[in-house]
PDB file of C-alpha atoms in Angstrom:
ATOM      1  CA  UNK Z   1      17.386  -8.178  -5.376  1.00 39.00           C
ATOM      2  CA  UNK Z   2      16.448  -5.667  -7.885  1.00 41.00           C
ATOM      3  CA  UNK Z   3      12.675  -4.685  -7.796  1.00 44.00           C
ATOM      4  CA  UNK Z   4      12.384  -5.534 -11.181  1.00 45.00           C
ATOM      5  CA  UNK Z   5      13.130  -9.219 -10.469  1.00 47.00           C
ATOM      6  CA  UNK Z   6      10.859  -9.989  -7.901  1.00 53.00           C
ATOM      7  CA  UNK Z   7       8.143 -11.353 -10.154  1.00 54.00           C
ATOM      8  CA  UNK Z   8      11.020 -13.866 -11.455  1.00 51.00           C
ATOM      9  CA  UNK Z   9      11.513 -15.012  -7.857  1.00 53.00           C
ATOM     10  CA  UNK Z  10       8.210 -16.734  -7.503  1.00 54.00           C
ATOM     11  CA  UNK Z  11       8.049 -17.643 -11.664  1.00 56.00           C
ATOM     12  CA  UNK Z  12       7.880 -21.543 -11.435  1.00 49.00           C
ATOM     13  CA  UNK Z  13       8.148 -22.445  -8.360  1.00 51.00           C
ATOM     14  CA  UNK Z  14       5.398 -21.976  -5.722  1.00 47.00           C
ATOM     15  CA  UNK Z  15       5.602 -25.270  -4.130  1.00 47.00           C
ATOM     16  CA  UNK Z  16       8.860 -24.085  -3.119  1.00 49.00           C
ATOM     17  CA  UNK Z  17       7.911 -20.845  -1.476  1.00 49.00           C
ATOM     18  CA  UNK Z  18       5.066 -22.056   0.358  1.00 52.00           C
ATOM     19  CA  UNK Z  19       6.622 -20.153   3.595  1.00 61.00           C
ATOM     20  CA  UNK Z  20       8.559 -16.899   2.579  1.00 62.00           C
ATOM     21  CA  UNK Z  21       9.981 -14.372   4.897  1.00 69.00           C
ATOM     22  CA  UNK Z  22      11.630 -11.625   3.788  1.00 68.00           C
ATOM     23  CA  UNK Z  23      13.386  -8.548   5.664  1.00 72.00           C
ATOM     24  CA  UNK Z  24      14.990  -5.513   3.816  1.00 71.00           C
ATOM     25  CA  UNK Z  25      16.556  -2.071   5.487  1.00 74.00           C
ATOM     26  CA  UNK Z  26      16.294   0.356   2.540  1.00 73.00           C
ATOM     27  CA  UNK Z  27      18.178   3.225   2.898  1.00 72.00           C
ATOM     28  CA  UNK Z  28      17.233   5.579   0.007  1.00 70.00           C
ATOM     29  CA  UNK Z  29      14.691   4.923  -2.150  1.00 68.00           C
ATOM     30  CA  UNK Z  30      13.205   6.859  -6.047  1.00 69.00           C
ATOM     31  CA  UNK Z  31       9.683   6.187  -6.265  1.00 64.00           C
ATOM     32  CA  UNK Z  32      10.191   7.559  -9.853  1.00 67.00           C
ATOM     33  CA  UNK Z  33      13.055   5.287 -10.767  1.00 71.00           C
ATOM     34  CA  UNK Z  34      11.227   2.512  -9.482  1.00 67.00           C
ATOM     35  CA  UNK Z  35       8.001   2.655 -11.908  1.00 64.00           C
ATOM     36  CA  UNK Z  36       5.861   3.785  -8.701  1.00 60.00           C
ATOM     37  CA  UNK Z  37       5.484   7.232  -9.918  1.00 60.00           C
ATOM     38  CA  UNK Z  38       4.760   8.797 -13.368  1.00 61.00           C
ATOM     39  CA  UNK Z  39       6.545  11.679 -13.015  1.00 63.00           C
ATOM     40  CA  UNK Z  40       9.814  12.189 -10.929  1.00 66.00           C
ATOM     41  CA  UNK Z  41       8.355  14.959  -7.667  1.00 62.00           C
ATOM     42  CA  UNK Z  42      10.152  13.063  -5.073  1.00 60.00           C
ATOM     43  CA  UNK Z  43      12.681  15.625  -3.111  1.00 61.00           C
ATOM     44  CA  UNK Z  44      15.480  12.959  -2.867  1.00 57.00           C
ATOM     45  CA  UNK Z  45      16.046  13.321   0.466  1.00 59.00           C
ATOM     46  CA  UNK Z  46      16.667  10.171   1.558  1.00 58.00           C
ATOM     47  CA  UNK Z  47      13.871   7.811   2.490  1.00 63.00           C
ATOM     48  CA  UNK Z  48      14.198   4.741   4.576  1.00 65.00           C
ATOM     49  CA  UNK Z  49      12.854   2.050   5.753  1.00 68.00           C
ATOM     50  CA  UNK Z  50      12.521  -1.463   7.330  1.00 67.00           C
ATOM     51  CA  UNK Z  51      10.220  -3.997   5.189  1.00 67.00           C
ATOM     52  CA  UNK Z  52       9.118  -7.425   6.434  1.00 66.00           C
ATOM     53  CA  UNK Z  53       7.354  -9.431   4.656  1.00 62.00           C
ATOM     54  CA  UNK Z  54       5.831 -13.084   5.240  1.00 62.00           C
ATOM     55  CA  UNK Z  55       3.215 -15.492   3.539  1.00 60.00           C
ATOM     56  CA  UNK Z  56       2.585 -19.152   4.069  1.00 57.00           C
ATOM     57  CA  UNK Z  57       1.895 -19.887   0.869  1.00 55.00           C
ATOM     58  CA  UNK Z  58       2.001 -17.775  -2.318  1.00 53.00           C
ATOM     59  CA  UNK Z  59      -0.715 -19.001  -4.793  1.00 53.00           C
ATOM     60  CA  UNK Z  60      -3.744 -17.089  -3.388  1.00 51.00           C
ATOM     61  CA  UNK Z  61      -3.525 -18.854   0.395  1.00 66.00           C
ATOM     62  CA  UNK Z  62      -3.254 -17.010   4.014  1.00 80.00           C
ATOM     63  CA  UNK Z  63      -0.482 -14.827   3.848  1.00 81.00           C
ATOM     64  CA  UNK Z  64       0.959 -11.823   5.835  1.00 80.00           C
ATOM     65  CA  UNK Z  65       2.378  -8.851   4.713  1.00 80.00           C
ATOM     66  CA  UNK Z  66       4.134  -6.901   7.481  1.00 80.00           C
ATOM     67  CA  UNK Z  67       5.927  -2.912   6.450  1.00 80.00           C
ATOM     68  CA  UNK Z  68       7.975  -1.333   9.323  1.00 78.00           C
ATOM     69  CA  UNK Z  69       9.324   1.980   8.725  1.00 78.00           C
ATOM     70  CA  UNK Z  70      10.197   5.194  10.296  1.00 77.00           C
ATOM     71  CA  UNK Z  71       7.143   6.566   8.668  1.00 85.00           C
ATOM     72  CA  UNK Z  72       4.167   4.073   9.140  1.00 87.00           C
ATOM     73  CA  UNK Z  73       3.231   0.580   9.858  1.00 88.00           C
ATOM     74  CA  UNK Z  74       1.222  -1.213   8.353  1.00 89.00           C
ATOM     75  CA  UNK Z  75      -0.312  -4.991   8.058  1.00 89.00           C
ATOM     76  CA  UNK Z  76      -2.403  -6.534   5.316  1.00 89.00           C
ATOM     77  CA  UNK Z  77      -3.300 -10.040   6.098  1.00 89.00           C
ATOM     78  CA  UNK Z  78      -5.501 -12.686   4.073  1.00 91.00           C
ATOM     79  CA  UNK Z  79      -5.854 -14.454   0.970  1.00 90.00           C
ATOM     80  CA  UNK Z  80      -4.408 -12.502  -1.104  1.00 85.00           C
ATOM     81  CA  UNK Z  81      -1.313 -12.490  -3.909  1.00 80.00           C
ATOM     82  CA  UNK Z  82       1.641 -10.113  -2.641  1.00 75.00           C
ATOM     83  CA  UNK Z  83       2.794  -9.241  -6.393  1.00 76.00           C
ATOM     84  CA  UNK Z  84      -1.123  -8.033  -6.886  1.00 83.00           C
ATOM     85  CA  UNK Z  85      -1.502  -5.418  -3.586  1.00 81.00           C
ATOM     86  CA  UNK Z  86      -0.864  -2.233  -6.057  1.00 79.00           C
ATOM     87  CA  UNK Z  87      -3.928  -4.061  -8.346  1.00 87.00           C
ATOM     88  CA  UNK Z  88      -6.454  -3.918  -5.878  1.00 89.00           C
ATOM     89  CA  UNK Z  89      -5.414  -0.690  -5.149  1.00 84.00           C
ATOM     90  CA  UNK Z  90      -5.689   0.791  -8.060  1.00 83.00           C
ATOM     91  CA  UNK Z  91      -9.267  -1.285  -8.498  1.00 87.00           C
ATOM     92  CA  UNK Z  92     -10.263   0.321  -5.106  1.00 85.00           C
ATOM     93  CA  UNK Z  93      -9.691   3.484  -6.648  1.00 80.00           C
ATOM     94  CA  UNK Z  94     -10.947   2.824  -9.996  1.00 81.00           C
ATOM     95  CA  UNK Z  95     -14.254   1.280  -8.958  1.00 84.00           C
ATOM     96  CA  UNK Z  96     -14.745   4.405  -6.666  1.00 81.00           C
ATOM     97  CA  UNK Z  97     -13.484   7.106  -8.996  1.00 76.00           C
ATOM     98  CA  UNK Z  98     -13.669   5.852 -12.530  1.00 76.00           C
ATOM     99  CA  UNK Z  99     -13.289   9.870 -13.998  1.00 75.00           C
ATOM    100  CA  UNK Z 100     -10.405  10.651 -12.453  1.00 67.00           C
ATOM    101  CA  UNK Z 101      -8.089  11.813 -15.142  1.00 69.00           C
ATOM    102  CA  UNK Z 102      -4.999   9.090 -15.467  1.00 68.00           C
ATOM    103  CA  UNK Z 103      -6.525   6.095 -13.751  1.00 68.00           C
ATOM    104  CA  UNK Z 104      -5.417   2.832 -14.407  1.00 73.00           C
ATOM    105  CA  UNK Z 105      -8.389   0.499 -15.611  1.00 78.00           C
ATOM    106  CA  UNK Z 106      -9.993  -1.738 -13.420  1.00 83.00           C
ATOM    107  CA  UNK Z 107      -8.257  -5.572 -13.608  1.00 88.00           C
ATOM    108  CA  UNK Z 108      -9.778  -8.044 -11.574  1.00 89.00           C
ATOM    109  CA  UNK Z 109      -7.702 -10.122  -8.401  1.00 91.00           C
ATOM    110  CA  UNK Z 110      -8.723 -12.572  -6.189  1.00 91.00           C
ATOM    111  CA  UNK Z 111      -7.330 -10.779  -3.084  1.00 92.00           C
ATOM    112  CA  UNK Z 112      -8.953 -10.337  -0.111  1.00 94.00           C
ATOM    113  CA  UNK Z 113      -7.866  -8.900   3.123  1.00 94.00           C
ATOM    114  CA  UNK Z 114      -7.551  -7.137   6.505  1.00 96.00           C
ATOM    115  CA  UNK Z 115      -5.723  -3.645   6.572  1.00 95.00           C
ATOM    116  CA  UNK Z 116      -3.834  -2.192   9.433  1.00 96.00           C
ATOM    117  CA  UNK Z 117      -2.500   1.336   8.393  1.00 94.00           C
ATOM    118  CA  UNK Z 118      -0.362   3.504  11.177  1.00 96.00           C
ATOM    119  CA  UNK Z 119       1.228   6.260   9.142  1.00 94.00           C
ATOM    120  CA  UNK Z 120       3.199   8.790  12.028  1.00 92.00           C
ATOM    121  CA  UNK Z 121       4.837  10.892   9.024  1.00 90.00           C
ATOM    122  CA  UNK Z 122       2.190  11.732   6.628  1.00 89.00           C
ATOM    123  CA  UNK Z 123       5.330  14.503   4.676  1.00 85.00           C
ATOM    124  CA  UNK Z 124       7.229  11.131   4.056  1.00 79.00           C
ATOM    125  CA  UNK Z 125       4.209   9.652   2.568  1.00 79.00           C
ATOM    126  CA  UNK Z 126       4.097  12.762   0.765  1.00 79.00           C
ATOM    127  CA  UNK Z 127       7.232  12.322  -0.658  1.00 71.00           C
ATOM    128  CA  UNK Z 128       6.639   9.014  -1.763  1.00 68.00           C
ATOM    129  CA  UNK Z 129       3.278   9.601  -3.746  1.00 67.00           C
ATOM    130  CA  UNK Z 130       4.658  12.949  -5.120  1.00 67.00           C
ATOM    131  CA  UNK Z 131       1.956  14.892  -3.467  1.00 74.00           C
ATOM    132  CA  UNK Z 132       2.231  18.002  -0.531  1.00 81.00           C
ATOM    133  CA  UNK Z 133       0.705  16.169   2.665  1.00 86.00           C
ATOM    134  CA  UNK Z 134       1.115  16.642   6.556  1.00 89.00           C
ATOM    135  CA  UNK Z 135      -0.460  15.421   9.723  1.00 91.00           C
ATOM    136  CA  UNK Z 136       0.139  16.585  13.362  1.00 90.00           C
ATOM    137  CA  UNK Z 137      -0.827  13.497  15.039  1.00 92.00           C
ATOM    138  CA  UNK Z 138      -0.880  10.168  13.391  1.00 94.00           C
ATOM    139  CA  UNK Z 139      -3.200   8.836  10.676  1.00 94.00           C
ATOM    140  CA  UNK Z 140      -4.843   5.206  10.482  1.00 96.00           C
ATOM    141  CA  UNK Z 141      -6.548   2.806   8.673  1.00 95.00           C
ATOM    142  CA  UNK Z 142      -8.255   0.016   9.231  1.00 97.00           C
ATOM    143  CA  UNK Z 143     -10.145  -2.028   7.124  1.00 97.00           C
ATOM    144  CA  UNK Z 144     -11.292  -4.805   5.199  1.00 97.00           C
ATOM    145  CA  UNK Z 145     -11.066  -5.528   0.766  1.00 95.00           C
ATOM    146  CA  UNK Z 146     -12.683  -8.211  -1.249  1.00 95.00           C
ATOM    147  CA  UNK Z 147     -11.876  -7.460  -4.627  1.00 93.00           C
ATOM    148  CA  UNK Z 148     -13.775 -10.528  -6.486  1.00 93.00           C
ATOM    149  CA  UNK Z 149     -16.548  -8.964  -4.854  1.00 93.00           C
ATOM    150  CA  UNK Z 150     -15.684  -5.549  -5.895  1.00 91.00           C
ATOM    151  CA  UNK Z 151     -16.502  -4.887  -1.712  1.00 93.00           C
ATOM    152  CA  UNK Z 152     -14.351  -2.601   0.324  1.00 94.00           C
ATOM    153  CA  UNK Z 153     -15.066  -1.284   3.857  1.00 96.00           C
ATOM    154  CA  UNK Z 154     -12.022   1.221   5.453  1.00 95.00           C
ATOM    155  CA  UNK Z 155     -11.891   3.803   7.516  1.00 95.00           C
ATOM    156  CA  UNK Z 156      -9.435   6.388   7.639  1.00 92.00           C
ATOM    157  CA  UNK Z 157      -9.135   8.799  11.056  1.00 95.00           C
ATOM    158  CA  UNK Z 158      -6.593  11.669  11.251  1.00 92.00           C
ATOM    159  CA  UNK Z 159      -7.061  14.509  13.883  1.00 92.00           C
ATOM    160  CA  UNK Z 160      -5.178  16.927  11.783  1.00 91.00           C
ATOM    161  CA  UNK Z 161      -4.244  16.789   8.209  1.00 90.00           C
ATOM    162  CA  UNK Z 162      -3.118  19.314   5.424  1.00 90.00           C
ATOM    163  CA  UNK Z 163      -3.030  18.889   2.025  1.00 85.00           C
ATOM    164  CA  UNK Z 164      -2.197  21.146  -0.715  1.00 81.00           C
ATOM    165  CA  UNK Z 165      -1.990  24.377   1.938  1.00 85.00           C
ATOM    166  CA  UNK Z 166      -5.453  23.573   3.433  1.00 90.00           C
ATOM    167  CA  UNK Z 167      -6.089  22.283   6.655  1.00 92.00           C
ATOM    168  CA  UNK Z 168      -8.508  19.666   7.623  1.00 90.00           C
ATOM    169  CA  UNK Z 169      -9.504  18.500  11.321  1.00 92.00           C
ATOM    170  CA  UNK Z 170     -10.399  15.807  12.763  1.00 92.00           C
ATOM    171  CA  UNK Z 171     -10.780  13.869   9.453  1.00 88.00           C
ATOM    172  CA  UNK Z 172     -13.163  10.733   9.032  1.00 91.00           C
ATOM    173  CA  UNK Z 173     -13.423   8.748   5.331  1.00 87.00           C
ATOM    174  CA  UNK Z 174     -15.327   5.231   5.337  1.00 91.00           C
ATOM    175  CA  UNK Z 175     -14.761   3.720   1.846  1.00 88.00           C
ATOM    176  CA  UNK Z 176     -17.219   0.956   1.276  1.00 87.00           C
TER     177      UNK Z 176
END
């Protein structure tokens, strides 16, 4: 299934995909080539990982989103719409930061969930969003997003993180 035909899977027919699992083992993956990235700074090298997704219902019910990789794990659970994760997202972002240089603008979902973040390779993470990143120990998230009420409360805990050559310790961010 190409990424690019996703959105056609679910076109039409949501009283057919009420309960959805799906379960991919990616073994290489281009950010860049995928639209994920404006410009191509991914190394290459390859990147894999386990995805497993699940949702009870697809219009805007309860639904599950599971991501199991050699890199992170991570849970979102809630009412939200899979397709529209990368929109709130980018809204989280956008409400918070609405200077920075390149952002998307701010389109309203009606997603709201509970975030479980584990990331164990922060350098693979890296490599995905194009950026030089690194942790010791592992990072997490946890938090909650209601994005019809513009509402966000995360926090993010690493012991030790660098980014860009500088080194940060014990690193707290609450995003509310």
């Amino acid at each position: 299934l190409a990424a690019s035909n996703v959105p056609a899977l679910f076109a039409g027919k949501p009283e057919e995909l009420r309960e959805l699992e799906l379960r991919a083992d990616v073994a290489h993956v281009n950010p860049y080539a995928l639209g994920l990235l404006r410009q191509d700074t991914v190394s290459h090298a390859p990147l894999s990982f386990a995805l497993h997704a699940a949702t009870t219902k697809i219009d805007n019910g309860y639904t599950t989103v599971k991501f199991d990789s050699d890199f992170a794990n991570a849970v979102a659970e809630g009412e939200f719409d899979p397709l529209t994760l990368q929109q709130t997202f980018t809204n989280l972002v956008a409400k918070r930061l609405p200077t920075l240089p390149g952002m998307p603008q701010y389109k309203a979902t009606d997603n709201k969930m509970n975030l479980n973040v584990y990331v164990t390779d922060m350098k693979r993470v890296g490599e995905l969003l194009g950026v030089d990143i690194s942790a010791r120990e592992p990072l997490m998230l946890v938090g909650k997003v209601n994005d019809p009420m513009q509402t966000a409360d995360i926090s993010v805990a690493a012991p030790h993180l660098e980014y860009s050559g500088r080194t940060f310790g014990d690193t707290k961010l609450h995003i509310y």
